[in-house]
PDB file of N, CA and C in Angstrom:
ATOM      1  N   MET A 137      -5.545  -2.272  -8.103  1.00 78.00           N
ATOM      2  CA  MET A 137      -6.056  -3.524  -7.598  1.00 78.00           C
ATOM      3  C   MET A 137      -4.867  -4.415  -7.267  1.00 78.00           C
ATOM      4  N   LYS A 138      -4.814  -4.886  -6.069  1.00 90.00           N
ATOM      5  CA  LYS A 138      -3.712  -5.744  -5.648  1.00 90.00           C
ATOM      6  C   LYS A 138      -3.786  -7.086  -6.377  1.00 90.00           C
ATOM      7  N   ASN A 139      -2.617  -7.666  -6.607  1.00 96.00           N
ATOM      8  CA  ASN A 139      -2.578  -8.945  -7.307  1.00 96.00           C
ATOM      9  C   ASN A 139      -1.336  -9.734  -6.918  1.00 96.00           C
ATOM     10  N   LYS A 140      -1.288 -10.976  -7.361  1.00 97.00           N
ATOM     11  CA  LYS A 140      -0.193 -11.892  -7.049  1.00 97.00           C
ATOM     12  C   LYS A 140       0.684 -12.165  -8.263  1.00 97.00           C
ATOM     13  N   VAL A 141       0.586 -11.340  -9.285  1.00 98.00           N
ATOM     14  CA  VAL A 141       1.289 -11.617 -10.545  1.00 98.00           C
ATOM     15  C   VAL A 141       2.797 -11.695 -10.339  1.00 98.00           C
ATOM     16  N   LYS A 142       3.386 -10.710  -9.673  1.00 98.00           N
ATOM     17  CA  LYS A 142       4.839 -10.702  -9.495  1.00 98.00           C
ATOM     18  C   LYS A 142       5.305 -11.920  -8.704  1.00 98.00           C
ATOM     19  N   GLU A 143       4.630 -12.197  -7.617  1.00 97.00           N
ATOM     20  CA  GLU A 143       4.987 -13.336  -6.772  1.00 97.00           C
ATOM     21  C   GLU A 143       4.952 -14.647  -7.560  1.00 97.00           C
ATOM     22  N   LEU A 144       3.888 -14.857  -8.306  1.00 98.00           N
ATOM     23  CA  LEU A 144       3.752 -16.100  -9.076  1.00 98.00           C
ATOM     24  C   LEU A 144       4.735 -16.157 -10.238  1.00 98.00           C
ATOM     25  N   ARG A 145       4.955 -15.021 -10.889  1.00 98.00           N
ATOM     26  CA  ARG A 145       5.921 -14.972 -12.000  1.00 98.00           C
ATOM     27  C   ARG A 145       7.310 -15.351 -11.500  1.00 98.00           C
ATOM     28  N   GLU A 146       7.705 -14.769 -10.366  1.00 98.00           N
ATOM     29  CA  GLU A 146       9.027 -15.051  -9.821  1.00 98.00           C
ATOM     30  C   GLU A 146       9.157 -16.503  -9.360  1.00 98.00           C
ATOM     31  N   GLN A 147       8.082 -17.063  -8.808  1.00 98.00           N
ATOM     32  CA  GLN A 147       8.104 -18.472  -8.401  1.00 98.00           C
ATOM     33  C   GLN A 147       8.372 -19.389  -9.584  1.00 98.00           C
ATOM     34  N   GLN A 148       7.905 -18.980 -10.761  1.00 97.00           N
ATOM     35  CA  GLN A 148       8.110 -19.799 -11.966  1.00 97.00           C
ATOM     36  C   GLN A 148       9.406 -19.446 -12.698  1.00 97.00           C
ATOM     37  N   GLY A 149      10.163 -18.491 -12.156  1.00 98.00           N
ATOM     38  CA  GLY A 149      11.447 -18.136 -12.742  1.00 98.00           C
ATOM     39  C   GLY A 149      11.343 -17.410 -14.070  1.00 98.00           C
ATOM     40  N   LEU A 150      10.253 -16.670 -14.260  1.00 98.00           N
ATOM     41  CA  LEU A 150      10.032 -15.941 -15.511  1.00 98.00           C
ATOM     42  C   LEU A 150      10.362 -14.464 -15.363  1.00 98.00           C
ATOM     43  N   THR A 151      10.848 -13.873 -16.431  1.00 98.00           N
ATOM     44  CA  THR A 151      10.998 -12.424 -16.474  1.00 98.00           C
ATOM     45  C   THR A 151       9.657 -11.816 -16.848  1.00 98.00           C
ATOM     46  N   GLN A 152       9.538 -10.511 -16.680  1.00 98.00           N
ATOM     47  CA  GLN A 152       8.319  -9.827 -17.104  1.00 98.00           C
ATOM     48  C   GLN A 152       8.122 -10.000 -18.606  1.00 98.00           C
ATOM     49  N   ALA A 153       9.194  -9.935 -19.365  1.00 98.00           N
ATOM     50  CA  ALA A 153       9.103 -10.091 -20.819  1.00 98.00           C
ATOM     51  C   ALA A 153       8.609 -11.488 -21.194  1.00 98.00           C
ATOM     52  N   GLN A 154       9.116 -12.505 -20.513  1.00 98.00           N
ATOM     53  CA  GLN A 154       8.696 -13.877 -20.810  1.00 98.00           C
ATOM     54  C   GLN A 154       7.214 -14.084 -20.498  1.00 98.00           C
ATOM     55  N   LEU A 155       6.760 -13.564 -19.356  1.00 98.00           N
ATOM     56  CA  LEU A 155       5.343 -13.693 -19.016  1.00 98.00           C
ATOM     57  C   LEU A 155       4.500 -12.923 -20.017  1.00 98.00           C
ATOM     58  N   GLY A 156       4.925 -11.725 -20.358  1.00 98.00           N
ATOM     59  CA  GLY A 156       4.198 -10.939 -21.344  1.00 98.00           C
ATOM     60  C   GLY A 156       4.055 -11.669 -22.667  1.00 98.00           C
ATOM     61  N   GLU A 157       5.123 -12.313 -23.087  1.00 98.00           N
ATOM     62  CA  GLU A 157       5.088 -13.068 -24.347  1.00 98.00           C
ATOM     63  C   GLU A 157       4.075 -14.220 -24.267  1.00 98.00           C
ATOM     64  N   LYS A 158       4.013 -14.868 -23.128  1.00 98.00           N
ATOM     65  CA  LYS A 158       3.107 -16.006 -22.966  1.00 98.00           C
ATOM     66  C   LYS A 158       1.636 -15.597 -22.966  1.00 98.00           C
ATOM     67  N   VAL A 159       1.343 -14.358 -22.528  1.00 98.00           N
ATOM     68  CA  VAL A 159      -0.059 -13.915 -22.481  1.00 98.00           C
ATOM     69  C   VAL A 159      -0.363 -12.830 -23.521  1.00 98.00           C
ATOM     70  N   GLY A 160       0.620 -12.501 -24.351  1.00 98.00           N
ATOM     71  CA  GLY A 160       0.375 -11.606 -25.478  1.00 98.00           C
ATOM     72  C   GLY A 160       0.396 -10.116 -25.184  1.00 98.00           C
ATOM     73  N   VAL A 161       1.197  -9.712 -24.194  1.00 98.00           N
ATOM     74  CA  VAL A 161       1.337  -8.278 -23.903  1.00 98.00           C
ATOM     75  C   VAL A 161       2.817  -7.943 -23.732  1.00 98.00           C
ATOM     76  N   SER A 162       3.112  -6.672 -23.602  1.00 98.00           N
ATOM     77  CA  SER A 162       4.496  -6.229 -23.458  1.00 98.00           C
ATOM     78  C   SER A 162       5.003  -6.397 -22.029  1.00 98.00           C
ATOM     79  N   ARG A 163       6.311  -6.331 -21.898  1.00 98.00           N
ATOM     80  CA  ARG A 163       6.938  -6.350 -20.576  1.00 98.00           C
ATOM     81  C   ARG A 163       6.433  -5.173 -19.752  1.00 98.00           C
ATOM     82  N   GLN A 164       6.249  -4.029 -20.425  1.00 98.00           N
ATOM     83  CA  GLN A 164       5.786  -2.834 -19.736  1.00 98.00           C
ATOM     84  C   GLN A 164       4.392  -3.022 -19.150  1.00 98.00           C
ATOM     85  N   ALA A 165       3.540  -3.752 -19.853  1.00 98.00           N
ATOM     86  CA  ALA A 165       2.186  -4.014 -19.346  1.00 98.00           C
ATOM     87  C   ALA A 165       2.251  -4.888 -18.093  1.00 98.00           C
ATOM     88  N   ILE A 166       3.096  -5.907 -18.118  1.00 98.00           N
ATOM     89  CA  ILE A 166       3.245  -6.773 -16.938  1.00 98.00           C
ATOM     90  C   ILE A 166       3.798  -5.955 -15.776  1.00 98.00           C
ATOM     91  N   ASN A 167       4.779  -5.118 -16.037  1.00 98.00           N
ATOM     92  CA  ASN A 167       5.354  -4.267 -15.004  1.00 98.00           C
ATOM     93  C   ASN A 167       4.286  -3.366 -14.389  1.00 98.00           C
ATOM     94  N   ALA A 168       3.461  -2.755 -15.207  1.00 98.00           N
ATOM     95  CA  ALA A 168       2.417  -1.852 -14.711  1.00 98.00           C
ATOM     96  C   ALA A 168       1.373  -2.609 -13.888  1.00 98.00           C
ATOM     97  N   ILE A 169       1.034  -3.816 -14.293  1.00 97.00           N
ATOM     98  CA  ILE A 169       0.084  -4.625 -13.523  1.00 97.00           C
ATOM     99  C   ILE A 169       0.688  -4.982 -12.170  1.00 97.00           C
ATOM    100  N   GLU A 170       1.939  -5.409 -12.171  1.00 97.00           N
ATOM    101  CA  GLU A 170       2.603  -5.788 -10.922  1.00 97.00           C
ATOM    102  C   GLU A 170       2.706  -4.620  -9.948  1.00 97.00           C
ATOM    103  N   LYS A 171       2.878  -3.419 -10.461  1.00 96.00           N
ATOM    104  CA  LYS A 171       3.012  -2.235  -9.608  1.00 96.00           C
ATOM    105  C   LYS A 171       1.677  -1.554  -9.322  1.00 96.00           C
ATOM    106  N   ASN A 172       0.588  -2.210  -9.708  1.00 92.00           N
ATOM    107  CA  ASN A 172      -0.764  -1.691  -9.490  1.00 92.00           C
ATOM    108  C   ASN A 172      -0.992  -0.332 -10.151  1.00 92.00           C
ATOM    109  N   LYS A 173      -0.310  -0.091 -11.261  1.00 94.00           N
ATOM    110  CA  LYS A 173      -0.491   1.148 -12.015  1.00 94.00           C
ATOM    111  C   LYS A 173      -1.469   0.969 -13.165  1.00 94.00           C
ATOM    112  N   PHE A 174      -1.845  -0.284 -13.432  1.00 92.00           N
ATOM    113  CA  PHE A 174      -2.702  -0.599 -14.567  1.00 92.00           C
ATOM    114  C   PHE A 174      -3.585  -1.777 -14.205  1.00 92.00           C
ATOM    115  N   ASP A 175      -4.880  -1.624 -14.379  1.00 91.00           N
ATOM    116  CA  ASP A 175      -5.813  -2.732 -14.191  1.00 91.00           C
ATOM    117  C   ASP A 175      -6.017  -3.399 -15.550  1.00 91.00           C
ATOM    118  N   PRO A 176      -5.727  -4.687 -15.634  1.00 95.00           N
ATOM    119  CA  PRO A 176      -5.853  -5.363 -16.930  1.00 95.00           C
ATOM    120  C   PRO A 176      -7.304  -5.493 -17.363  1.00 95.00           C
ATOM    121  N   SER A 177      -7.485  -5.638 -18.661  1.00 95.00           N
ATOM    122  CA  SER A 177      -8.823  -5.946 -19.180  1.00 95.00           C
ATOM    123  C   SER A 177      -9.256  -7.292 -18.621  1.00 95.00           C
ATOM    124  N   ILE A 178     -10.522  -7.568 -18.681  1.00 95.00           N
ATOM    125  CA  ILE A 178     -11.019  -8.857 -18.198  1.00 95.00           C
ATOM    126  C   ILE A 178     -10.384 -10.012 -18.971  1.00 95.00           C
ATOM    127  N   TRP A 179     -10.119  -9.788 -20.252  1.00 97.00           N
ATOM    128  CA  TRP A 179      -9.513 -10.845 -21.072  1.00 97.00           C
ATOM    129  C   TRP A 179      -8.062 -11.094 -20.676  1.00 97.00           C
ATOM    130  N   LEU A 180      -7.318 -10.040 -20.383  1.00 98.00           N
ATOM    131  CA  LEU A 180      -5.937 -10.222 -19.944  1.00 98.00           C
ATOM    132  C   LEU A 180      -5.916 -10.847 -18.553  1.00 98.00           C
ATOM    133  N   ALA A 181      -6.801 -10.411 -17.673  1.00 97.00           N
ATOM    134  CA  ALA A 181      -6.893 -11.016 -16.340  1.00 97.00           C
ATOM    135  C   ALA A 181      -7.194 -12.506 -16.467  1.00 97.00           C
ATOM    136  N   TYR A 182      -8.089 -12.853 -17.382  1.00 98.00           N
ATOM    137  CA  TYR A 182      -8.431 -14.260 -17.626  1.00 98.00           C
ATOM    138  C   TYR A 182      -7.206 -15.031 -18.120  1.00 98.00           C
ATOM    139  N   ASP A 183      -6.484 -14.466 -19.089  1.00 98.00           N
ATOM    140  CA  ASP A 183      -5.300 -15.139 -19.633  1.00 98.00           C
ATOM    141  C   ASP A 183      -4.239 -15.352 -18.558  1.00 98.00           C
ATOM    142  N   LEU A 184      -4.040 -14.345 -17.713  1.00 98.00           N
ATOM    143  CA  LEU A 184      -3.061 -14.484 -16.628  1.00 98.00           C
ATOM    144  C   LEU A 184      -3.505 -15.549 -15.632  1.00 98.00           C
ATOM    145  N   ALA A 185      -4.760 -15.528 -15.246  1.00 98.00           N
ATOM    146  CA  ALA A 185      -5.274 -16.525 -14.308  1.00 98.00           C
ATOM    147  C   ALA A 185      -5.163 -17.931 -14.901  1.00 98.00           C
ATOM    148  N   LEU A 186      -5.488 -18.060 -16.170  1.00 98.00           N
ATOM    149  CA  LEU A 186      -5.379 -19.351 -16.849  1.00 98.00           C
ATOM    150  C   LEU A 186      -3.924 -19.822 -16.864  1.00 98.00           C
ATOM    151  N   PHE A 187      -3.009 -18.912 -17.159  1.00 98.00           N
ATOM    152  CA  PHE A 187      -1.595 -19.263 -17.182  1.00 98.00           C
ATOM    153  C   PHE A 187      -1.133 -19.764 -15.814  1.00 98.00           C
ATOM    154  N   PHE A 188      -1.576 -19.100 -14.756  1.00 98.00           N
ATOM    155  CA  PHE A 188      -1.169 -19.487 -13.403  1.00 98.00           C
ATOM    156  C   PHE A 188      -2.070 -20.560 -12.798  1.00 98.00           C
ATOM    157  N   ASN A 189      -3.020 -21.054 -13.582  1.00 98.00           N
ATOM    158  CA  ASN A 189      -3.899 -22.145 -13.163  1.00 98.00           C
ATOM    159  C   ASN A 189      -4.686 -21.805 -11.896  1.00 98.00           C
ATOM    160  N   MET A 190      -5.318 -20.627 -11.921  1.00 97.00           N
ATOM    161  CA  MET A 190      -6.150 -20.203 -10.800  1.00 97.00           C
ATOM    162  C   MET A 190      -7.270 -19.327 -11.316  1.00 97.00           C
ATOM    163  N   SER A 191      -8.194 -19.001 -10.448  1.00 97.00           N
ATOM    164  CA  SER A 191      -9.292 -18.131 -10.859  1.00 97.00           C
ATOM    165  C   SER A 191      -8.833 -16.676 -10.853  1.00 97.00           C
ATOM    166  N   ILE A 192      -9.564 -15.851 -11.561  1.00 96.00           N
ATOM    167  CA  ILE A 192      -9.272 -14.415 -11.578  1.00 96.00           C
ATOM    168  C   ILE A 192      -9.346 -13.860 -10.162  1.00 96.00           C
ATOM    169  N   GLU A 193     -10.334 -14.314  -9.390  1.00 94.00           N
ATOM    170  CA  GLU A 193     -10.501 -13.826  -8.014  1.00 94.00           C
ATOM    171  C   GLU A 193      -9.339 -14.213  -7.114  1.00 94.00           C
ATOM    172  N   GLU A 194      -8.699 -15.343  -7.396  1.00 95.00           N
ATOM    173  CA  GLU A 194      -7.523 -15.743  -6.618  1.00 95.00           C
ATOM    174  C   GLU A 194      -6.302 -14.900  -6.982  1.00 95.00           C
ATOM    175  N   LEU A 195      -6.209 -14.508  -8.238  1.00 97.00           N
ATOM    176  CA  LEU A 195      -5.052 -13.755  -8.721  1.00 97.00           C
ATOM    177  C   LEU A 195      -5.156 -12.268  -8.403  1.00 97.00           C
ATOM    178  N   PHE A 196      -6.370 -11.725  -8.476  1.00 93.00           N
ATOM    179  CA  PHE A 196      -6.591 -10.293  -8.249  1.00 93.00           C
ATOM    180  C   PHE A 196      -7.507 -10.090  -7.051  1.00 93.00           C
ATOM    181  N   ASP A 197      -7.137  -9.160  -6.182  1.00 88.00           N
ATOM    182  CA  ASP A 197      -7.920  -8.894  -4.981  1.00 88.00           C
ATOM    183  C   ASP A 197      -8.852  -7.714  -5.222  1.00 88.00           C
ATOM    184  N   PHE A 198     -10.093  -8.018  -5.568  1.00 77.00           N
ATOM    185  CA  PHE A 198     -11.084  -6.980  -5.866  1.00 77.00           C
ATOM    186  C   PHE A 198     -11.567  -6.276  -4.600  1.00 77.00           C
ATOM    187  N   LYS A 199     -11.493  -6.931  -3.459  1.00 74.00           N
ATOM    188  CA  LYS A 199     -11.955  -6.335  -2.206  1.00 74.00           C
ATOM    189  C   LYS A 199     -11.120  -5.131  -1.812  1.00 74.00           C
ATOM    190  N   GLU A 200      -9.849  -5.158  -2.157  1.00 56.00           N
ATOM    191  CA  GLU A 200      -8.944  -4.063  -1.809  1.00 56.00           C
ATOM    192  C   GLU A 200      -8.926  -2.963  -2.870  1.00 56.00           C
ATOM    193  N   SER A 201      -9.673  -3.135  -3.931  1.00 55.00           N
ATOM    194  CA  SER A 201      -9.661  -2.183  -5.024  1.00 55.00           C
ATOM    195  C   SER A 201     -10.379  -0.891  -4.641  1.00 55.00           C
ATOM    196  N   GLU A 202      -9.805   0.235  -5.041  1.00 60.00           N
ATOM    197  CA  GLU A 202     -10.430   1.525  -4.782  1.00 60.00           C
ATOM    198  C   GLU A 202     -11.563   1.784  -5.754  1.00 60.00           C
ATOM    199  N   ARG A 203     -11.567   1.115  -6.895  1.00 58.00           N
ATOM    200  CA  ARG A 203     -12.607   1.295  -7.911  1.00 58.00           C
ATOM    201  C   ARG A 203     -13.720   0.298  -7.676  1.00 58.00           C
ATOM    202  N   LYS A 204     -14.909   0.797  -7.416  1.00 50.00           N
ATOM    203  CA  LYS A 204     -16.054  -0.097  -7.219  1.00 50.00           C
ATOM    204  C   LYS A 204     -17.250   0.483  -7.900  1.00 50.00           C
TER     205      LYS A 204
END
């Protein structure tokens, strides 16, 4: 599922580790989400959207997702 996590993280000057710490996951989890290798749980998607002050739908592009 395509997302804006990397773009927004970089705009805020955060490393993957720093973002992971803020939302309670590892750097590896953030890396996998950014590379579209891992779809986050609804709770992690919510935490990321809340952190970036946007809706889940704004952060993650469900229309482009292969899983439906």
